[in-house]
Amino acid sequence: MGILDRVKGVSRRDFFRIAGTYGMSSTLLAAGTFGGAMTAANLAKAAESTYDKRFAKEAKFTLKFGAAGFNPQNLLIERAGALEFARDLESRTDGEIRVEFIGNNQICGQVSCVEKAQQGIVDIYAASTQNSAGGAPYLNVLDYAYMFRNRADQYHFLYSPKSQELLREPYERRHGLKFLFSHAELRGIQLGLAWEDKPTVTSVEQLFGTKNRVTGTQLGRIAMTALNLNPVPVAWEETLDGLKQGLIDGAETWASAVAYANMSPVVSQSVHLNFFCGTEHTAMNAGVFDSLGGELQDAVMESSYWAQTHVQAANEAALVKTVGMSDPQLPGTIFAQNNVRNAFLSDAEIRKAEEMCSPEFQPQLWEQWRERINGWQGGADTYQEIYDEVRTIPGDTLPENVEPRRWWKA
């Protein structure tokens, strides 16, 4: 049973009344720990106990954490680790760091969180790297088509010391932000209701000529254009309506995003093209990190590592048990309840797509951006180095079996 079901026992009005008494952070942190059904009374009790624990002593630092779309209903659908990180950091520092968690787009949204963190309006933020790439273009480094074969490759890279050199250090140097941890999925095309009565997609050709919503990633557009997927920028608020009315065929995103963002009722098929990253990451203003001093900085890193290992296990389980990204689907999952079909493409079809759009087979499409990113990094061939690094593990490694490593220690 996910938080989706548990919060159903508490009306929106009661939830906000409790949050008004004990603060949104304490209420959300309390809601995230429930193992059974939730009522207004037991949520209030848990929020009070969480509040008392968090405010037992005065904090040296109170950090504002802006999280894009997260609310009580979806925090246990896509397991991006934001609340777990906050809870662990407060506990690890014995309350010397207190985290004020502000979710549900209240202080920043998918596109604006990165800029608010750069400006110091928030100290920590969570949003997808693809939406954040508008304000922090170095994040495009993750979006070369088919650089990652699967989610295991993504986790392997996030744990690898190579991620320091190729992702984290250039990101901090250029944009003043410290990349802490991330969830890992790969993007596909989520087809709207116009595809409800059409056969399940089995080939790349079936998608040719469709019109699809694209996020803020510049590199994602290169791949979509090469695959004849007509990327169109559509505001998030208009995406659901577009999928419902058939104004667009689909949206480029990943499975658990469909489930957590309440897209499932307007999506008929989730086509797993797996063509580039869907990474809901958490990052921190580097100046704020530097101001914490050695011991608390170590705590931030350890909590980030802990959150990364939590996300790796929890999101893999949630994809099958909560979202319904499996064949056959488990009954009661969000996809099963909303008649969202999974379209898992064969290896041959994925290979066909890769040959159409990846830097490996179509280098000319990527030259301009590749040179730009390599220049920002300091000269390494970012695509080739990440490509080679993730292929140091077998292609059939299961994501949950990737060895966790503290990436900042060689």
mmCIF file of C-alpha atoms in Angstrom:
data_model
loop_
_atom_site.group_PDB
_atom_site.id
_atom_site.type_symbol
_atom_site.label_atom_id
_atom_site.label_comp_id
_atom_site.label_asym_id
_atom_site.label_seq_id
_atom_site.Cartn_x
_atom_site.Cartn_y
_atom_site.Cartn_z
ATOM 1 C CA MET A 1 0.000 0.000 0.000
ATOM 2 C CA GLY A 2 1.524 3.322 -1.062
ATOM 3 C CA ILE A 3 1.181 6.772 0.457
ATOM 4 C CA LEU A 4 -1.475 7.316 -2.224
ATOM 5 C CA ASP A 5 -3.801 4.951 -0.347
ATOM 6 C CA ARG A 6 -2.721 6.004 3.110
ATOM 7 C CA VAL A 7 -3.357 9.712 2.630
ATOM 8 C CA LYS A 8 -6.854 8.853 1.415
ATOM 9 C CA GLY A 9 -7.789 8.425 5.080
ATOM 10 C CA VAL A 10 -6.934 12.093 5.690
ATOM 11 C CA SER A 11 -8.844 14.848 3.914
ATOM 12 C CA ARG A 12 -6.914 17.641 2.246
ATOM 13 C CA ARG A 13 -8.433 20.016 4.779
ATOM 14 C CA ASP A 14 -7.271 17.899 7.750
ATOM 15 C CA PHE A 15 -3.821 17.489 6.233
ATOM 16 C CA PHE A 16 -3.369 21.252 5.896
ATOM 17 C CA ARG A 17 -4.847 21.859 9.348
ATOM 18 C CA ILE A 18 -2.236 19.497 10.861
ATOM 19 C CA ALA A 19 0.479 21.125 8.742
ATOM 20 C CA GLY A 20 -0.712 24.509 10.021
ATOM 21 C CA THR A 21 -0.087 23.339 13.593
ATOM 22 C CA TYR A 22 3.179 21.395 13.245
ATOM 23 C CA GLY A 23 4.566 22.814 9.997
ATOM 24 C CA MET A 24 4.510 21.286 6.525
ATOM 25 C CA SER A 25 7.971 19.683 6.898
ATOM 26 C CA SER A 26 7.122 17.825 10.120
ATOM 27 C CA THR A 27 3.767 16.716 8.685
ATOM 28 C CA LEU A 28 5.279 15.490 5.424
ATOM 29 C CA LEU A 29 8.150 13.750 7.231
ATOM 30 C CA ALA A 30 5.595 12.062 9.505
ATOM 31 C CA ALA A 31 3.348 11.051 6.579
ATOM 32 C CA GLY A 32 6.296 9.460 4.804
ATOM 33 C CA THR A 33 6.953 7.032 7.689
ATOM 34 C CA PHE A 34 3.529 5.369 7.895
ATOM 35 C CA GLY A 35 3.528 1.605 7.498
ATOM 36 C CA GLY A 36 -0.243 1.195 7.751
ATOM 37 C CA ALA A 37 -3.475 3.093 7.195
ATOM 38 C CA MET A 38 -3.467 6.759 8.123
ATOM 39 C CA THR A 39 -6.132 8.754 9.926
ATOM 40 C CA ALA A 40 -6.172 12.438 10.802
ATOM 41 C CA ALA A 41 -5.665 11.524 14.474
ATOM 42 C CA ASN A 42 -2.636 9.294 13.989
ATOM 43 C CA LEU A 43 -1.099 11.683 11.449
ATOM 44 C CA ALA A 44 -1.470 14.542 13.964
ATOM 45 C CA LYS A 45 0.169 12.400 16.655
ATOM 46 C CA ALA A 46 3.057 11.445 14.340
ATOM 47 C CA ALA A 47 3.485 15.065 13.191
ATOM 48 C CA GLU A 48 3.611 16.242 16.820
ATOM 49 C CA SER A 49 6.239 13.654 17.745
ATOM 50 C CA THR A 50 8.267 14.497 14.606
ATOM 51 C CA TYR A 51 8.013 18.207 15.415
ATOM 52 C CA ASP A 52 9.158 17.670 19.035
ATOM 53 C CA LYS A 53 12.127 15.622 17.883
ATOM 54 C CA ARG A 54 13.147 18.110 15.184
ATOM 55 C CA PHE A 55 12.892 21.156 17.457
ATOM 56 C CA ALA A 56 14.426 19.596 20.588
ATOM 57 C CA LYS A 57 17.449 21.836 20.153
ATOM 58 C CA GLU A 58 18.263 24.943 18.212
ATOM 59 C CA ALA A 59 19.543 24.335 14.694
ATOM 60 C CA LYS A 60 22.814 25.901 13.558
ATOM 61 C CA PHE A 61 21.560 25.915 9.968
ATOM 62 C CA THR A 62 18.024 25.823 8.594
ATOM 63 C CA LEU A 63 18.076 24.826 4.935
ATOM 64 C CA LYS A 64 15.150 25.545 2.636
ATOM 65 C CA PHE A 65 14.438 22.570 0.342
ATOM 66 C CA GLY A 66 12.291 23.363 -2.716
ATOM 67 C CA ALA A 67 10.892 20.258 -4.389
ATOM 68 C CA ALA A 68 9.026 20.587 -7.672
ATOM 69 C CA GLY A 69 5.977 18.321 -7.913
ATOM 70 C CA PHE A 70 6.195 16.376 -4.666
ATOM 71 C CA ASN A 71 3.179 16.185 -2.384
ATOM 72 C CA PRO A 72 1.935 13.651 0.206
ATOM 73 C CA GLN A 73 0.169 11.593 -2.466
ATOM 74 C CA ASN A 74 3.148 11.007 -4.721
ATOM 75 C CA LEU A 75 6.210 10.829 -2.465
ATOM 76 C CA LEU A 76 6.010 7.039 -2.404
ATOM 77 C CA ILE A 77 5.255 6.575 -6.104
ATOM 78 C CA GLU A 78 8.406 7.915 -7.699
ATOM 79 C CA ARG A 79 11.038 7.213 -5.077
ATOM 80 C CA ALA A 80 13.390 10.152 -5.588
ATOM 81 C CA GLY A 81 14.627 10.173 -1.974
ATOM 82 C CA ALA A 82 14.039 13.853 -1.128
ATOM 83 C CA LEU A 83 12.251 13.347 2.206
ATOM 84 C CA GLU A 84 14.466 10.423 3.191
ATOM 85 C CA PHE A 85 17.511 12.640 2.637
ATOM 86 C CA ALA A 86 16.014 15.431 4.763
ATOM 87 C CA ARG A 87 15.068 13.044 7.569
ATOM 88 C CA ASP A 88 18.481 11.356 7.576
ATOM 89 C CA LEU A 89 20.398 14.655 7.499
ATOM 90 C CA GLU A 90 18.482 16.046 10.481
ATOM 91 C CA SER A 91 19.032 12.845 12.437
ATOM 92 C CA ARG A 92 22.698 12.440 11.427
ATOM 93 C CA THR A 93 23.537 15.995 12.548
ATOM 94 C CA ASP A 94 21.471 15.695 15.768
ATOM 95 C CA GLY A 95 19.350 18.607 14.618
ATOM 96 C CA GLU A 96 22.264 20.966 13.905
ATOM 97 C CA ILE A 97 20.902 21.063 10.343
ATOM 98 C CA ARG A 98 17.155 21.449 10.038
ATOM 99 C CA VAL A 99 15.505 21.065 6.651
ATOM 100 C CA GLU A 100 12.419 23.055 5.760
ATOM 101 C CA PHE A 101 10.808 20.956 3.020
ATOM 102 C CA ILE A 102 8.563 22.904 0.619
ATOM 103 C CA GLY A 103 7.061 20.642 -2.039
ATOM 104 C CA ASN A 104 4.150 20.651 -4.464
ATOM 105 C CA ASN A 105 5.537 23.538 -6.586
ATOM 106 C CA GLN A 106 4.881 25.961 -3.712
ATOM 107 C CA ILE A 107 8.247 27.699 -3.888
ATOM 108 C CA CYS A 108 9.582 26.442 -7.253
ATOM 109 C CA GLY A 109 8.547 24.216 -10.156
ATOM 110 C CA GLN A 110 10.300 21.741 -12.465
ATOM 111 C CA VAL A 111 11.840 24.496 -14.602
ATOM 112 C CA SER A 112 12.439 27.159 -11.942
ATOM 113 C CA CYS A 113 13.868 25.202 -8.960
ATOM 114 C CA VAL A 114 17.398 25.241 -10.400
ATOM 115 C CA GLU A 115 17.383 29.032 -10.790
ATOM 116 C CA LYS A 116 15.905 29.568 -7.319
ATOM 117 C CA ALA A 117 18.757 27.465 -5.884
ATOM 118 C CA GLN A 118 21.342 29.472 -7.850
ATOM 119 C CA GLN A 119 19.791 32.706 -6.531
ATOM 120 C CA GLY A 120 19.764 31.397 -2.942
ATOM 121 C CA ILE A 121 15.958 31.543 -2.644
ATOM 122 C CA VAL A 122 16.159 27.820 -1.812
ATOM 123 C CA ASP A 123 19.262 26.033 -0.501
ATOM 124 C CA ILE A 124 18.438 22.567 -1.864
ATOM 125 C CA TYR A 125 16.165 21.612 -4.743
ATOM 126 C CA ALA A 126 14.704 18.501 -6.377
ATOM 127 C CA ALA A 127 13.581 18.446 -10.035
ATOM 128 C CA SER A 128 14.457 16.511 -13.170
ATOM 129 C CA THR A 129 17.866 17.251 -14.668
ATOM 130 C CA GLN A 130 16.156 17.570 -18.071
ATOM 131 C CA ASN A 131 13.825 20.359 -16.918
ATOM 132 C CA SER A 132 16.705 21.968 -15.004
ATOM 133 C CA ALA A 133 18.933 21.938 -18.106
ATOM 134 C CA GLY A 134 17.280 25.200 -19.247
ATOM 135 C CA GLY A 135 18.804 27.058 -16.283
ATOM 136 C CA ALA A 136 21.914 24.868 -15.957
ATOM 137 C CA PRO A 137 22.870 23.697 -19.470
ATOM 138 C CA TYR A 138 25.744 21.470 -18.288
ATOM 139 C CA LEU A 139 23.089 18.954 -17.159
ATOM 140 C CA ASN A 140 22.641 18.108 -20.855
ATOM 141 C CA VAL A 141 25.736 15.923 -20.374
ATOM 142 C CA LEU A 142 23.407 13.140 -19.155
ATOM 143 C CA ASP A 143 21.166 13.284 -22.227
ATOM 144 C CA TYR A 144 23.172 11.845 -25.123
ATOM 145 C CA ALA A 145 20.886 9.247 -26.741
ATOM 146 C CA TYR A 146 21.526 5.612 -25.766
ATOM 147 C CA MET A 147 24.664 6.475 -23.772
ATOM 148 C CA PHE A 148 23.086 4.457 -20.938
ATOM 149 C CA ARG A 149 21.772 1.000 -21.884
ATOM 150 C CA ASN A 150 19.560 0.624 -18.806
ATOM 151 C CA ARG A 151 18.968 1.791 -15.230
ATOM 152 C CA ALA A 152 21.892 -0.276 -13.921
ATOM 153 C CA ASP A 153 24.230 1.816 -16.100
ATOM 154 C CA GLN A 154 22.727 4.993 -14.658
ATOM 155 C CA TYR A 155 23.211 3.922 -11.045
ATOM 156 C CA HIS A 156 26.716 2.660 -11.799
ATOM 157 C CA PHE A 157 27.642 6.087 -13.176
ATOM 158 C CA LEU A 158 26.076 7.982 -10.250
ATOM 159 C CA TYR A 159 28.202 5.932 -7.820
ATOM 160 C CA SER A 160 31.345 6.106 -9.934
ATOM 161 C CA PRO A 161 34.270 8.481 -9.177
ATOM 162 C CA LYS A 162 33.988 9.263 -12.926
ATOM 163 C CA SER A 163 30.743 11.089 -12.116
ATOM 164 C CA GLN A 164 32.829 13.568 -10.092
ATOM 165 C CA GLU A 165 34.981 14.408 -13.087
ATOM 166 C CA LEU A 166 32.324 14.278 -15.820
ATOM 167 C CA LEU A 167 29.174 15.502 -14.051
ATOM 168 C CA ARG A 168 29.517 16.881 -10.518
ATOM 169 C CA GLU A 169 32.652 19.054 -10.645
ATOM 170 C CA PRO A 170 31.850 20.835 -13.954
ATOM 171 C CA TYR A 171 28.245 21.322 -12.765
ATOM 172 C CA GLU A 172 29.433 22.940 -9.537
ATOM 173 C CA ARG A 173 32.080 25.052 -11.265
ATOM 174 C CA ARG A 174 29.763 26.353 -13.992
ATOM 175 C CA HIS A 175 26.470 26.643 -12.152
ATOM 176 C CA GLY A 176 27.362 26.916 -8.452
ATOM 177 C CA LEU A 177 25.353 23.823 -7.546
ATOM 178 C CA LYS A 178 26.371 20.583 -5.880
ATOM 179 C CA PHE A 179 24.786 17.471 -7.433
ATOM 180 C CA LEU A 180 23.883 15.234 -4.461
ATOM 181 C CA PHE A 181 21.951 12.169 -5.689
ATOM 182 C CA SER A 182 19.359 11.125 -8.236
ATOM 183 C CA HIS A 183 16.660 8.654 -9.109
ATOM 184 C CA ALA A 184 17.271 6.794 -12.384
ATOM 185 C CA GLU A 185 14.895 5.898 -15.181
ATOM 186 C CA LEU A 186 15.032 6.129 -18.955
ATOM 187 C CA ARG A 187 12.593 8.106 -21.040
ATOM 188 C CA GLY A 188 10.086 6.829 -23.528
ATOM 189 C CA ILE A 189 6.958 8.093 -25.241
ATOM 190 C CA GLN A 190 3.758 8.132 -23.200
ATOM 191 C CA LEU A 191 0.917 7.944 -25.705
ATOM 192 C CA GLY A 192 -2.379 9.701 -24.995
ATOM 193 C CA LEU A 193 -5.974 8.516 -25.274
ATOM 194 C CA ALA A 194 -6.009 8.709 -29.089
ATOM 195 C CA TRP A 195 -3.921 5.490 -28.939
ATOM 196 C CA GLU A 196 -6.278 3.640 -26.599
ATOM 197 C CA ASP A 197 -7.875 1.511 -29.332
ATOM 198 C CA LYS A 198 -4.718 1.097 -31.399
ATOM 199 C CA PRO A 199 -2.560 -2.034 -31.125
ATOM 200 C CA THR A 200 0.281 -1.967 -28.601
ATOM 201 C CA VAL A 201 3.355 -0.391 -30.208
ATOM 202 C CA THR A 202 5.997 -2.975 -31.136
ATOM 203 C CA SER A 203 8.143 -1.032 -33.625
ATOM 204 C CA VAL A 204 9.837 2.345 -33.812
ATOM 205 C CA GLU A 205 8.154 3.020 -37.173
ATOM 206 C CA GLN A 206 4.722 3.097 -35.516
ATOM 207 C CA LEU A 207 5.819 6.262 -33.709
ATOM 208 C CA PHE A 208 7.179 8.050 -36.787
ATOM 209 C CA GLY A 209 5.399 11.331 -37.445
ATOM 210 C CA THR A 210 3.757 11.515 -34.030
ATOM 211 C CA LYS A 211 3.771 14.839 -32.217
ATOM 212 C CA ASN A 212 5.237 14.702 -28.719
ATOM 213 C CA ARG A 213 5.749 17.079 -25.827
ATOM 214 C CA VAL A 214 9.427 17.641 -24.948
ATOM 215 C CA THR A 215 11.025 18.855 -21.680
ATOM 216 C CA GLY A 216 13.792 21.462 -21.245
ATOM 217 C CA THR A 217 16.643 19.286 -22.503
ATOM 218 C CA GLN A 218 18.338 20.494 -25.686
ATOM 219 C CA LEU A 219 19.958 17.099 -26.326
ATOM 220 C CA GLY A 220 16.657 15.259 -25.956
ATOM 221 C CA ARG A 221 15.333 17.263 -28.907
ATOM 222 C CA ILE A 222 18.182 16.070 -31.131
ATOM 223 C CA ALA A 223 17.243 12.432 -30.462
ATOM 224 C CA MET A 224 13.516 13.061 -30.873
ATOM 225 C CA THR A 225 13.994 14.896 -34.172
ATOM 226 C CA ALA A 226 16.238 12.092 -35.510
ATOM 227 C CA LEU A 227 13.544 9.549 -34.540
ATOM 228 C CA ASN A 228 10.866 11.573 -36.355
ATOM 229 C CA LEU A 229 9.024 12.239 -33.087
ATOM 230 C CA ASN A 230 8.313 15.968 -33.695
ATOM 231 C CA PRO A 231 9.278 17.466 -30.321
ATOM 232 C CA VAL A 232 6.979 20.318 -29.310
ATOM 233 C CA PRO A 233 7.459 22.329 -26.117
ATOM 234 C CA VAL A 234 4.136 22.240 -24.277
ATOM 235 C CA ALA A 235 3.632 23.703 -20.792
ATOM 236 C CA TRP A 236 3.190 20.966 -18.176
ATOM 237 C CA GLU A 237 -0.292 22.252 -17.268
ATOM 238 C CA GLU A 238 -1.397 21.861 -20.897
ATOM 239 C CA THR A 239 0.173 18.436 -21.402
ATOM 240 C CA LEU A 240 -2.595 16.451 -19.690
ATOM 241 C CA ASP A 241 -5.291 18.175 -21.709
ATOM 242 C CA GLY A 242 -3.300 17.692 -24.919
ATOM 243 C CA LEU A 243 -2.983 13.931 -24.271
ATOM 244 C CA LYS A 244 -6.663 13.665 -23.401
ATOM 245 C CA GLN A 245 -7.938 15.579 -26.440
ATOM 246 C CA GLY A 246 -5.393 14.096 -28.866
ATOM 247 C CA LEU A 247 -3.837 17.533 -29.625
ATOM 248 C CA ILE A 248 -0.497 15.811 -29.086
ATOM 249 C CA ASP A 249 0.108 12.085 -29.537
ATOM 250 C CA GLY A 250 2.391 11.661 -26.604
ATOM 251 C CA ALA A 251 4.781 13.104 -24.066
ATOM 252 C CA GLU A 252 8.441 12.282 -23.605
ATOM 253 C CA THR A 253 8.908 11.200 -19.982
ATOM 254 C CA TRP A 254 9.373 8.082 -17.834
ATOM 255 C CA ALA A 255 7.028 5.562 -16.229
ATOM 256 C CA SER A 256 6.989 6.652 -12.579
ATOM 257 C CA ALA A 257 6.601 10.306 -13.638
ATOM 258 C CA VAL A 258 3.377 9.297 -15.425
ATOM 259 C CA ALA A 259 2.188 7.653 -12.218
ATOM 260 C CA TYR A 260 3.204 10.374 -9.765
ATOM 261 C CA ALA A 261 2.101 13.346 -11.866
ATOM 262 C CA ASN A 262 -1.413 11.925 -12.282
ATOM 263 C CA MET A 263 -0.896 11.434 -16.029
ATOM 264 C CA SER A 264 -2.050 7.788 -15.950
ATOM 265 C CA PRO A 265 -5.743 8.591 -16.645
ATOM 266 C CA VAL A 266 -4.772 10.265 -19.958
ATOM 267 C CA VAL A 267 -2.017 7.822 -21.028
ATOM 268 C CA SER A 268 -2.946 4.642 -22.900
ATOM 269 C CA GLN A 269 0.495 3.188 -23.703
ATOM 270 C CA SER A 270 3.889 3.644 -22.059
ATOM 271 C CA VAL A 271 6.391 2.960 -24.846
ATOM 272 C CA HIS A 272 9.762 2.103 -23.326
ATOM 273 C CA LEU A 273 12.136 3.567 -25.911
ATOM 274 C CA ASN A 274 14.725 4.096 -23.144
ATOM 275 C CA PHE A 275 16.465 6.654 -25.322
ATOM 276 C CA PHE A 276 17.854 9.027 -22.723
ATOM 277 C CA CYS A 277 17.861 9.831 -19.014
ATOM 278 C CA GLY A 278 14.904 10.585 -16.801
ATOM 279 C CA THR A 279 16.696 11.664 -13.648
ATOM 280 C CA GLU A 280 14.873 13.361 -10.775
ATOM 281 C CA HIS A 281 17.890 14.689 -8.907
ATOM 282 C CA THR A 282 18.551 16.609 -5.718
ATOM 283 C CA ALA A 283 21.219 19.336 -5.658
ATOM 284 C CA MET A 284 22.391 22.054 -3.294
ATOM 285 C CA ASN A 285 23.658 25.603 -3.556
ATOM 286 C CA ALA A 286 27.470 25.143 -3.440
ATOM 287 C CA GLY A 287 28.017 28.332 -1.410
ATOM 288 C CA VAL A 288 25.641 27.078 1.272
ATOM 289 C CA PHE A 289 27.428 23.702 1.316
ATOM 290 C CA ASP A 290 30.799 25.458 1.705
ATOM 291 C CA SER A 291 29.470 27.524 4.625
ATOM 292 C CA LEU A 292 28.593 24.435 6.696
ATOM 293 C CA GLY A 293 32.115 23.514 7.811
ATOM 294 C CA GLY A 294 33.844 20.140 7.548
ATOM 295 C CA GLU A 295 31.796 17.929 9.865
ATOM 296 C CA LEU A 296 28.388 19.025 8.573
ATOM 297 C CA GLN A 297 29.631 18.817 4.963
ATOM 298 C CA ASP A 298 30.592 15.194 5.635
ATOM 299 C CA ALA A 299 27.082 14.616 7.003
ATOM 300 C CA VAL A 300 25.511 16.050 3.818
ATOM 301 C CA MET A 301 27.637 13.699 1.703
ATOM 302 C CA GLU A 302 26.849 10.660 3.847
ATOM 303 C CA SER A 303 23.123 11.470 3.807
ATOM 304 C CA SER A 304 23.351 11.857 0.016
ATOM 305 C CA TYR A 305 25.002 8.445 -0.250
ATOM 306 C CA TRP A 306 22.377 6.927 2.035
ATOM 307 C CA ALA A 307 19.574 8.535 -0.008
ATOM 308 C CA GLN A 308 21.156 7.232 -3.237
ATOM 309 C CA THR A 309 21.208 3.641 -1.943
ATOM 310 C CA HIS A 310 17.626 4.039 -0.688
ATOM 311 C CA VAL A 311 16.420 5.338 -4.067
ATOM 312 C CA GLN A 312 18.182 2.528 -5.936
ATOM 313 C CA ALA A 313 16.302 -0.145 -3.983
ATOM 314 C CA ALA A 314 13.002 1.652 -3.372
ATOM 315 C CA ASN A 315 12.374 2.926 -6.902
ATOM 316 C CA GLU A 316 13.134 -0.476 -8.442
ATOM 317 C CA ALA A 317 10.502 -2.034 -6.164
ATOM 318 C CA ALA A 318 8.002 0.803 -6.720
ATOM 319 C CA LEU A 319 8.265 0.511 -10.518
ATOM 320 C CA VAL A 320 6.857 -3.033 -10.300
ATOM 321 C CA LYS A 321 4.676 -2.892 -7.185
ATOM 322 C CA THR A 322 3.311 0.660 -7.272
ATOM 323 C CA VAL A 323 3.601 1.955 -10.846
ATOM 324 C CA GLY A 324 2.930 -1.275 -12.747
ATOM 325 C CA MET A 325 5.914 -1.228 -15.099
ATOM 326 C CA SER A 326 6.079 -4.988 -15.652
ATOM 327 C CA ASP A 327 4.675 -7.652 -17.944
ATOM 328 C CA PRO A 328 2.332 -8.993 -16.706
ATOM 329 C CA GLN A 329 1.327 -6.064 -14.494
ATOM 330 C CA LEU A 330 0.551 -6.599 -10.849
ATOM 331 C CA PRO A 331 -3.140 -5.920 -10.096
ATOM 332 C CA GLY A 332 -3.843 -2.770 -8.119
ATOM 333 C CA THR A 333 -0.858 -0.882 -9.546
ATOM 334 C CA ILE A 334 -1.436 2.613 -10.941
ATOM 335 C CA PHE A 335 -0.956 1.490 -14.568
ATOM 336 C CA ALA A 336 -3.285 -1.494 -14.103
ATOM 337 C CA GLN A 337 -6.009 0.655 -12.508
ATOM 338 C CA ASN A 338 -5.812 3.183 -15.361
ATOM 339 C CA ASN A 339 -5.446 0.713 -18.249
ATOM 340 C CA VAL A 340 -1.973 1.953 -19.186
ATOM 341 C CA ARG A 341 -0.319 -0.716 -21.342
ATOM 342 C CA ASN A 342 3.440 -1.223 -21.258
ATOM 343 C CA ALA A 343 5.027 -1.378 -24.707
ATOM 344 C CA PHE A 344 8.408 -3.031 -24.137
ATOM 345 C CA LEU A 345 10.331 -2.927 -27.412
ATOM 346 C CA SER A 346 12.553 -5.803 -28.526
ATOM 347 C CA ASP A 347 16.354 -5.496 -28.461
ATOM 348 C CA ALA A 348 16.286 -5.317 -32.265
ATOM 349 C CA GLU A 349 13.878 -2.348 -32.216
ATOM 350 C CA ILE A 350 15.919 -0.530 -29.553
ATOM 351 C CA ARG A 351 19.003 -1.139 -31.702
ATOM 352 C CA LYS A 352 17.168 0.330 -34.699
ATOM 353 C CA ALA A 353 16.341 3.482 -32.723
ATOM 354 C CA GLU A 354 19.926 3.690 -31.483
ATOM 355 C CA GLU A 355 21.262 3.497 -35.041
ATOM 356 C CA MET A 356 18.927 6.330 -36.055
ATOM 357 C CA CYS A 357 19.785 8.802 -33.331
ATOM 358 C CA SER A 358 22.776 8.014 -31.097
ATOM 359 C CA PRO A 359 26.183 9.752 -31.231
ATOM 360 C CA GLU A 360 27.685 6.312 -31.834
ATOM 361 C CA PHE A 361 25.931 5.990 -35.221
ATOM 362 C CA GLN A 362 24.988 9.598 -36.074
ATOM 363 C CA PRO A 363 27.941 11.642 -34.743
ATOM 364 C CA GLN A 364 27.222 14.611 -37.030
ATOM 365 C CA LEU A 365 23.906 15.332 -35.232
ATOM 366 C CA TRP A 366 25.687 15.825 -31.930
ATOM 367 C CA GLU A 367 28.939 17.591 -32.910
ATOM 368 C CA GLN A 368 27.951 21.116 -31.917
ATOM 369 C CA TRP A 369 26.562 20.231 -28.500
ATOM 370 C CA ARG A 370 29.248 17.644 -27.830
ATOM 371 C CA GLU A 371 32.002 20.218 -28.418
ATOM 372 C CA ARG A 372 30.207 22.741 -26.246
ATOM 373 C CA ILE A 373 29.769 20.328 -23.324
ATOM 374 C CA ASN A 374 33.346 19.051 -23.680
ATOM 375 C CA GLY A 375 34.568 22.654 -23.534
ATOM 376 C CA TRP A 376 32.568 23.320 -20.377
ATOM 377 C CA GLN A 377 33.933 20.149 -18.782
ATOM 378 C CA GLY A 378 37.543 21.013 -19.535
ATOM 379 C CA GLY A 379 38.226 19.023 -22.662
ATOM 380 C CA ALA A 380 37.315 15.351 -22.052
ATOM 381 C CA ASP A 381 35.072 13.625 -24.597
ATOM 382 C CA THR A 382 32.155 13.479 -22.170
ATOM 383 C CA TYR A 383 29.969 11.174 -24.268
ATOM 384 C CA GLN A 384 32.708 8.634 -24.961
ATOM 385 C CA GLU A 385 33.996 8.599 -21.387
ATOM 386 C CA ILE A 386 30.561 8.070 -19.830
ATOM 387 C CA TYR A 387 29.711 5.514 -22.546
ATOM 388 C CA ASP A 388 32.899 3.558 -21.773
ATOM 389 C CA GLU A 389 32.552 3.852 -17.981
ATOM 390 C CA VAL A 390 29.042 2.387 -17.841
ATOM 391 C CA ARG A 391 30.083 -0.498 -20.088
ATOM 392 C CA THR A 392 32.569 -1.682 -17.459
ATOM 393 C CA ILE A 393 29.608 -3.612 -15.975
ATOM 394 C CA PRO A 394 27.783 -6.428 -17.831
ATOM 395 C CA GLY A 395 24.785 -5.269 -19.888
ATOM 396 C CA ASP A 396 22.434 -7.632 -18.030
ATOM 397 C CA THR A 397 23.262 -6.291 -14.535
ATOM 398 C CA LEU A 398 20.074 -5.712 -12.543
ATOM 399 C CA PRO A 399 19.732 -2.118 -11.259
ATOM 400 C CA GLU A 400 19.292 -3.306 -7.665
ATOM 401 C CA ASN A 401 22.567 -5.260 -7.917
ATOM 402 C CA VAL A 402 24.790 -2.296 -8.801
ATOM 403 C CA GLU A 403 27.456 -1.872 -6.138
ATOM 404 C CA PRO A 404 26.979 1.345 -4.138
ATOM 405 C CA ARG A 405 30.161 3.420 -3.807
ATOM 406 C CA ARG A 406 30.962 6.757 -2.192
ATOM 407 C CA TRP A 407 31.649 8.578 -5.439
ATOM 408 C CA TRP A 408 33.696 11.369 -3.832
ATOM 409 C CA LYS A 409 36.225 8.850 -2.482
ATOM 410 C CA ALA A 410 38.323 7.266 -5.248
#
